[in-house]
Amino acid sequence: MHHPVEHDDLHAELARAAAMLRPADRVAVLTGAGISAESGLATFRGAGGLWEGHRVEDVATPWAFERSPEMVWRFYNARRAGLRAAQPNPGHLALVRLEERLGEGFALVTQNVDGLHRTAGSRHVLEIHGSLARVRCVGCGEVTHRSTEEPLPDLPRCHCGALLRPDVVWFHEPLPADVWAAAERAALACQCFLVVGTSAIVYPAAELIPLARSKGAKVIEVNLTRTPASTYADVSLCGPAGQILPELVSQLDGERGQGPPSPGGAHGCHHP
Ligand code: OAD
């Protein structure tokens, strides 16, 4: 895929980002669907995105489920099935290496429900939009783990007889309070905040970016394109996360030449 970015620019921006990340001992990361794109999973927005083939109101709202649980489950069962062939990519794995370097100082906040960060080996993962590998009973409220390897019925039911729903956050629903509180703490405490593969337009997730920034964190964005998060970014690294993140983390360990940070320089990303 061709990206309109000068290689030299990207090289300099990577060095600047590494210089920001290297001294930080508390780092928080916010990921979105873009980090899983190279694992073969569709993002939500843009050409071929999930929201192109489905109306959000039909499959990802509480009233969609009330009106037509069959349609909602068809959508989520297809996404669960799609996960069976999906493996973490080098972007996920680079974040595992970053956590190994930082230990307790690392937190990974993800909007993704695909579970690939945990499969890759990330430990401190805050899934603020829930997980495709869990179901929740709309009657008794019980939450159970249901591996995505296991097909679910078209309309799964709880042992209490009520319908099960995916344990994911739909539009107009609150985020899980404890997970969200931990995400906010991580954003407030970090010295460097990495924003990877998210369009940064869904709230409150996107709020974490200015929140981190307000406490003086350096913000590094990795995306194919500019987003509203770019406004807050000290460095925008333009390219696929599966290539940029391994390169960035390698530079921290000095595996590559650590050129001097370049002064300023144009952002590599084009406007969409
Ligand atoms: P989006 O589909 O909105 O955005 C994906 C972002 O990833 C875009 O900005 C792309 O440019 C970027 N991208 C695509 N491929 C990439 C790659 N290989 N490397 C780096 N970046 C890449 O997905 P999210 O931002 O995750 O919420 O969407 C946020 C929320 O909206 C989701 O959690 C979901 C959705 O509706 C709920 O369902 C509640």
GROMACS .gro file of C-alpha atoms and ligand atoms in nm:
model
  311
    1MET     CA    1   0.000   0.000   0.000
    2HIS     CA    2   0.133   0.342  -0.088
    3HIS     CA    3   0.141   0.604   0.182
    4PRO     CA    4   0.216   0.961   0.087
    5VAL     CA    5   0.494   1.011   0.334
    6GLU     CA    6   0.857   1.089   0.276
    7HIS     CA    7   1.066   0.809   0.413
    8ASP     CA    8   1.315   1.054   0.561
    9ASP     CA    9   1.033   1.237   0.737
   10LEU     CA   10   0.905   0.918   0.890
   11HIS     CA   11   1.254   0.821   0.998
   12ALA     CA   12   1.300   1.155   1.175
   13GLU     CA   13   0.955   1.139   1.332
   14LEU     CA   14   1.025   0.788   1.460
   15ALA     CA   15   1.344   0.911   1.622
   16ARG     CA   16   1.154   1.197   1.787
   17ALA     CA   17   0.887   0.960   1.914
   18ALA     CA   18   1.148   0.719   2.050
   19ALA     CA   19   1.318   1.009   2.229
   20MET     CA   20   0.985   1.090   2.400
   21LEU     CA   21   0.908   0.733   2.489
   22ARG     CA   22   1.253   0.626   2.607
   23PRO     CA   23   1.269   0.826   2.933
   24ALA     CA   24   0.904   0.756   3.026
   25ASP     CA   25   0.846   0.497   3.295
   26ARG     CA   26   0.468   0.534   3.287
   27VAL     CA   27   0.317   0.482   2.945
   28ALA     CA   28  -0.048   0.444   2.849
   29VAL     CA   29  -0.172   0.331   2.510
   30LEU     CA   30  -0.514   0.373   2.348
   31THR     CA   31  -0.585   0.139   2.059
   32GLY     CA   32  -0.869   0.113   1.810
   33ALA     CA   33  -0.972  -0.111   1.526
   34GLY     CA   34  -0.678   0.001   1.309
   35ILE     CA   35  -0.431  -0.205   1.513
   36SER     CA   36  -0.621  -0.521   1.419
   37ALA     CA   37  -0.660  -0.431   1.050
   38GLU     CA   38  -0.337  -0.613   0.965
   39SER     CA   39  -0.477  -0.921   1.138
   40GLY     CA   40  -0.747  -0.921   0.872
   41LEU     CA   41  -1.026  -0.769   1.084
   42ALA     CA   42  -1.237  -0.493   0.934
   43THR     CA   43  -1.231  -0.151   1.097
   44PHE     CA   44  -1.561   0.030   1.156
   45ARG     CA   45  -1.530   0.337   0.940
   46GLY     CA   46  -1.400   0.388   0.590
   47ALA     CA   47  -1.415   0.177   0.277
   48GLY     CA   48  -1.508  -0.182   0.352
   49GLY     CA   49  -1.565  -0.093   0.719
   50LEU     CA   50  -1.824  -0.267   0.933
   51TRP     CA   51  -2.042   0.045   0.944
   52GLU     CA   52  -2.058   0.048   0.566
   53GLY     CA   53  -2.246  -0.281   0.557
   54HIS     CA   54  -2.450  -0.227   0.874
   55ARG     CA   55  -2.638   0.057   1.026
   56VAL     CA   56  -2.512   0.120   1.378
   57GLU     CA   57  -2.873   0.163   1.494
   58ASP     CA   58  -2.960  -0.185   1.364
   59VAL     CA   59  -2.687  -0.382   1.536
   60ALA     CA   60  -2.513  -0.183   1.807
   61THR     CA   61  -2.776  -0.015   2.023
   62PRO     CA   62  -2.990  -0.145   2.309
   63TRP     CA   63  -3.311  -0.086   2.113
   64ALA     CA   64  -3.176  -0.281   1.814
   65PHE     CA   65  -3.145  -0.578   2.047
   66GLU     CA   66  -3.495  -0.524   2.183
   67ARG     CA   67  -3.638  -0.501   1.834
   68SER     CA   68  -3.441  -0.776   1.666
   69PRO     CA   69  -3.203  -0.982   1.878
   70GLU     CA   70  -3.165  -1.221   1.580
   71MET     CA   71  -3.019  -0.947   1.363
   72VAL     CA   72  -2.785  -0.828   1.638
   73TRP     CA   73  -2.664  -1.182   1.707
   74ARG     CA   74  -2.613  -1.247   1.334
   75PHE     CA   75  -2.374  -0.949   1.331
   76TYR     CA   76  -2.186  -1.052   1.647
   77ASN     CA   77  -2.175  -1.422   1.562
   78ALA     CA   78  -2.021  -1.329   1.227
   79ARG     CA   79  -1.760  -1.119   1.408
   80ARG     CA   80  -1.689  -1.403   1.651
   81ALA     CA   81  -1.648  -1.639   1.355
   82GLY     CA   82  -1.416  -1.391   1.182
   83LEU     CA   83  -1.190  -1.399   1.486
   84ARG     CA   84  -1.121  -1.770   1.454
   85ALA     CA   85  -0.875  -1.713   1.172
   86ALA     CA   86  -0.729  -1.393   1.317
   87GLN     CA   87  -0.386  -1.383   1.483
   88PRO     CA   88  -0.215  -1.094   1.658
   89ASN     CA   89   0.010  -0.901   1.421
   90PRO     CA   90   0.352  -0.737   1.480
   91GLY     CA   91   0.176  -0.423   1.611
   92HIS     CA   92   0.013  -0.617   1.895
   93LEU     CA   93   0.342  -0.794   1.963
   94ALA     CA   94   0.538  -0.469   1.981
   95LEU     CA   95   0.304  -0.351   2.260
   96VAL     CA   96   0.382  -0.673   2.450
   97ARG     CA   97   0.752  -0.586   2.426
   98LEU     CA   98   0.678  -0.233   2.546
   99GLU     CA   99   0.497  -0.374   2.851
  100GLU     CA  100   0.790  -0.608   2.922
  101ARG     CA  101   1.017  -0.304   2.926
  102LEU     CA  102   0.791  -0.099   3.156
  103GLY     CA  103   0.623  -0.356   3.381
  104GLU     CA  104   0.371  -0.196   3.618
  105GLY     CA  105   0.420   0.140   3.447
  106PHE     CA  106   0.235   0.020   3.140
  107ALA     CA  107  -0.140   0.029   3.070
  108LEU     CA  108  -0.315  -0.063   2.748
  109VAL     CA  109  -0.661   0.083   2.699
  110THR     CA  110  -0.838  -0.070   2.403
  111GLN     CA  111  -1.167   0.004   2.230
  112ASN     CA  112  -1.136  -0.331   2.055
  113VAL     CA  113  -1.352  -0.627   2.151
  114ASP     CA  114  -1.145  -0.880   1.956
  115GLY     CA  115  -0.921  -0.994   2.244
  116LEU     CA  116  -0.608  -0.989   2.026
  117HIS     CA  117  -0.403  -0.786   2.277
  118ARG     CA  118  -0.445  -1.057   2.540
  119THR     CA  119  -0.383  -1.333   2.285
  120ALA     CA  120  -0.060  -1.156   2.192
  121GLY     CA  121   0.047  -1.158   2.557
  122SER     CA  122  -0.038  -0.810   2.684
  123ARG     CA  123  -0.130  -0.828   3.052
  124HIS     CA  124  -0.251  -0.490   3.173
  125VAL     CA  125  -0.535  -0.458   2.919
  126LEU     CA  126  -0.840  -0.242   2.986
  127GLU     CA  127  -1.117  -0.340   2.745
  128ILE     CA  128  -1.338  -0.033   2.775
  129HIS     CA  129  -1.588  -0.152   2.510
  130GLY     CA  130  -1.615  -0.510   2.640
  131SER     CA  131  -1.527  -0.838   2.472
  132LEU     CA  132  -1.665  -1.066   2.201
  133ALA     CA  133  -1.553  -1.358   2.417
  134ARG     CA  134  -1.812  -1.284   2.687
  135VAL     CA  135  -2.191  -1.293   2.701
  136ARG     CA  136  -2.422  -1.130   2.954
  137CYS     CA  137  -2.772  -1.239   3.051
  138VAL     CA  138  -3.032  -0.968   3.001
  139GLY     CA  139  -3.236  -1.134   3.279
  140CYS     CA  140  -3.010  -1.234   3.568
  141GLY     CA  141  -2.711  -1.027   3.456
  142GLU     CA  142  -2.462  -1.314   3.480
  143VAL     CA  143  -2.150  -1.263   3.268
  144THR     CA  144  -1.981  -1.574   3.127
  145HIS     CA  145  -1.677  -1.637   2.915
  146ARG     CA  146  -1.766  -1.797   2.580
  147SER     CA  147  -1.459  -1.863   2.369
  148THR     CA  148  -1.488  -1.726   2.018
  149GLU     CA  149  -1.369  -2.070   1.901
  150GLU     CA  150  -1.707  -2.202   2.005
  151PRO     CA  151  -2.003  -2.121   1.776
  152LEU     CA  152  -2.305  -1.988   1.965
  153PRO     CA  153  -2.668  -2.057   1.871
  154ASP     CA  154  -2.843  -1.800   1.650
  155LEU     CA  155  -3.024  -1.678   1.962
  156PRO     CA  156  -2.833  -1.792   2.272
  157ARG     CA  157  -3.013  -1.820   2.607
  158CYS     CA  158  -2.901  -1.823   2.967
  159HIS     CA  159  -2.967  -2.116   3.200
  160CYS     CA  160  -3.228  -1.888   3.364
  161GLY     CA  161  -3.417  -1.882   3.035
  162ALA     CA  162  -3.358  -1.516   2.942
  163LEU     CA  163  -3.170  -1.403   2.632
  164LEU     CA  164  -2.796  -1.361   2.632
  165ARG     CA  165  -2.636  -1.059   2.471
  166PRO     CA  166  -2.275  -0.989   2.373
  167ASP     CA  167  -2.089  -0.833   2.667
  168VAL     CA  168  -1.990  -0.533   2.459
  169VAL     CA  169  -2.073  -0.167   2.495
  170TRP     CA  170  -2.332  -0.039   2.248
  171PHE     CA  171  -2.396   0.318   2.149
  172HIS     CA  172  -2.587   0.509   2.417
  173GLU     CA  173  -2.468   0.268   2.686
  174PRO     CA  174  -2.231   0.354   2.968
  175LEU     CA  175  -1.882   0.206   2.977
  176PRO     CA  176  -1.801  -0.046   3.253
  177ALA     CA  177  -1.735   0.194   3.541
  178ASP     CA  178  -1.436   0.021   3.702
  179VAL     CA  179  -1.255  -0.037   3.371
  180TRP     CA  180  -1.317   0.321   3.262
  181ALA     CA  181  -1.195   0.459   3.595
  182ALA     CA  182  -0.873   0.260   3.556
  183ALA     CA  183  -0.833   0.394   3.201
  184GLU     CA  184  -0.870   0.751   3.324
  185ARG     CA  185  -0.615   0.690   3.600
  186ALA     CA  186  -0.370   0.550   3.347
  187ALA     CA  187  -0.417   0.851   3.116
  188LEU     CA  188  -0.370   1.093   3.405
  189ALA     CA  189  -0.061   0.920   3.540
  190CYS     CA  190   0.135   0.856   3.221
  191GLN     CA  191   0.424   1.059   3.090
  192CYS     CA  192   0.372   0.936   2.737
  193PHE     CA  193   0.042   0.847   2.571
  194LEU     CA  194   0.035   0.641   2.253
  195VAL     CA  195  -0.276   0.658   2.032
  196VAL     CA  196  -0.285   0.377   1.777
  197GLY     CA  197  -0.529   0.300   1.495
  198THR     CA  198  -0.832   0.487   1.618
  199SER     CA  199  -1.042   0.747   1.440
  200ALA     CA  200  -1.065   0.917   1.783
  201ILE     CA  201  -1.424   1.028   1.735
  202VAL     CA  202  -1.606   0.796   1.975
  203TYR     CA  203  -1.651   0.931   2.326
  204PRO     CA  204  -1.568   0.898   2.603
  205ALA     CA  205  -1.271   0.691   2.472
  206ALA     CA  206  -1.132   0.985   2.273
  207GLU     CA  207  -1.148   1.202   2.585
  208LEU     CA  208  -0.846   1.016   2.723
  209ILE     CA  209  -0.620   1.190   2.472
  210PRO     CA  210  -0.671   1.551   2.592
  211LEU     CA  211  -0.688   1.416   2.948
  212ALA     CA  212  -0.338   1.269   2.923
  213ARG     CA  213  -0.218   1.581   2.747
  214SER     CA  214  -0.362   1.806   3.020
  215LYS     CA  215  -0.128   1.643   3.271
  216GLY     CA  216   0.172   1.702   3.050
  217ALA     CA  217   0.200   1.364   2.879
  218LYS     CA  218   0.366   1.355   2.539
  219VAL     CA  219   0.120   1.223   2.282
  220ILE     CA  220   0.236   0.999   1.999
  221GLU     CA  221  -0.013   0.901   1.731
  222VAL     CA  222   0.019   0.605   1.493
  223ASN     CA  223  -0.235   0.598   1.211
  224LEU     CA  224  -0.262   0.582   0.834
  225THR     CA  225  -0.413   0.925   0.830
  226ARG     CA  226  -0.469   1.238   1.035
  227THR     CA  227  -0.751   1.225   1.292
  228PRO     CA  228  -0.892   1.463   1.555
  229ALA     CA  229  -0.625   1.316   1.786
  230SER     CA  230  -0.355   1.464   1.561
  231THR     CA  231  -0.434   1.806   1.709
  232TYR     CA  232  -0.301   1.684   2.044
  233ALA     CA  233  -0.014   1.478   1.907
  234ASP     CA  234   0.345   1.582   1.968
  235VAL     CA  235   0.440   1.337   1.695
  236SER     CA  236   0.221   1.178   1.428
  237LEU     CA  237   0.365   0.860   1.283
  238CYS     CA  238   0.194   0.791   0.957
  239GLY     CA  239   0.182   0.429   0.846
  240PRO     CA  240   0.054   0.085   0.934
  241ALA     CA  241   0.075   0.005   1.305
  242GLY     CA  242   0.219  -0.339   1.224
  243GLN     CA  243   0.526  -0.171   1.081
  244ILE     CA  244   0.552   0.149   1.283
  245LEU     CA  245   0.516   0.002   1.634
  246PRO     CA  246   0.786  -0.267   1.599
  247GLU     CA  247   1.021  -0.004   1.460
  248LEU     CA  248   0.942   0.238   1.743
  249VAL     CA  249   0.989  -0.021   2.018
  250SER     CA  250   1.311  -0.149   1.859
  251GLN     CA  251   1.451   0.203   1.866
  252LEU     CA  252   1.392   0.217   2.243
  253ASP     CA  253   1.615  -0.080   2.295
  254GLY     CA  254   1.877   0.069   2.071
  255GLU     CA  255   1.843  -0.216   1.822
  256ARG     CA  256   1.851   0.040   1.545
  257GLY     CA  257   2.065   0.348   1.504
  258GLN     CA  258   1.933   0.616   1.736
  259GLY     CA  259   1.984   0.924   1.528
  260PRO     CA  260   1.959   1.257   1.707
  261PRO     CA  261   1.598   1.374   1.741
  262SER     CA  262   1.518   1.608   1.458
  263PRO     CA  263   1.399   1.956   1.551
  264GLY     CA  264   1.029   1.978   1.469
  265GLY     CA  265   0.956   1.874   1.114
  266ALA     CA  266   0.635   1.829   0.923
  267HIS     CA  267   0.383   1.571   1.029
  268GLY     CA  268   0.393   1.284   0.785
  269CYS     CA  269   0.020   1.224   0.771
  270HIS     CA  270  -0.204   1.357   0.500
  271HIS     CA  271  -0.555   1.477   0.562
  272PRO     CA  272  -0.817   1.213   0.479
  273OAD     P1  273  -1.250   0.319   1.331
  273OAD     O1  274  -1.290   0.223   1.225
  273OAD     O2  275  -1.338   0.436   1.356
  273OAD     O3  276  -1.106   0.377   1.298
  273OAD     C1  277  -0.998   0.297   1.263
  273OAD     C2  278  -0.877   0.385   1.249
  273OAD     O4  279  -0.765   0.302   1.224
  273OAD     C3  280  -0.884   0.486   1.134
  273OAD     O5  281  -0.843   0.612   1.183
  273OAD     C4  282  -0.784   0.432   1.032
  273OAD     O6  283  -0.719   0.536   0.961
  273OAD     C5  284  -0.687   0.358   1.119
  273OAD     N1  285  -0.616   0.245   1.058
  273OAD     C6  286  -0.665   0.154   0.968
  273OAD     N2  287  -0.573   0.061   0.940
  273OAD     C7  288  -0.461   0.093   1.012
  273OAD     C8  289  -0.333   0.035   1.025
  273OAD     N3  290  -0.296  -0.076   0.960
  273OAD     N4  291  -0.244   0.095   1.109
  273OAD     C9  292  -0.279   0.208   1.178
  273OAD     N5  293  -0.398   0.266   1.168
  273OAD    C10  294  -0.489   0.211   1.087
  273OAD     O7  295  -1.227   0.232   1.463
  273OAD     P2  296  -1.218   0.282   1.614
  273OAD     O8  297  -1.149   0.412   1.626
  273OAD     O9  298  -1.167   0.168   1.693
  273OAD    O10  299  -1.742   0.129   1.933
  273OAD    O11  300  -1.371   0.302   1.649
  273OAD    C11  301  -1.404   0.344   1.778
  273OAD    C12  302  -1.531   0.279   1.821
  273OAD    O12  303  -1.634   0.306   1.726
  273OAD    C13  304  -1.528   0.128   1.828
  273OAD    O13  305  -1.478   0.078   1.949
  273OAD    C14  306  -1.673   0.092   1.812
  273OAD    C15  307  -1.700   0.182   1.695
  273OAD    O14  308  -1.827   0.209   1.660
  273OAD    C16  309  -1.850   0.062   1.972
  273OAD    O15  310  -1.894  -0.033   1.910
  273OAD    C17  311  -1.909   0.114   2.099
   0.00000   0.00000   0.00000
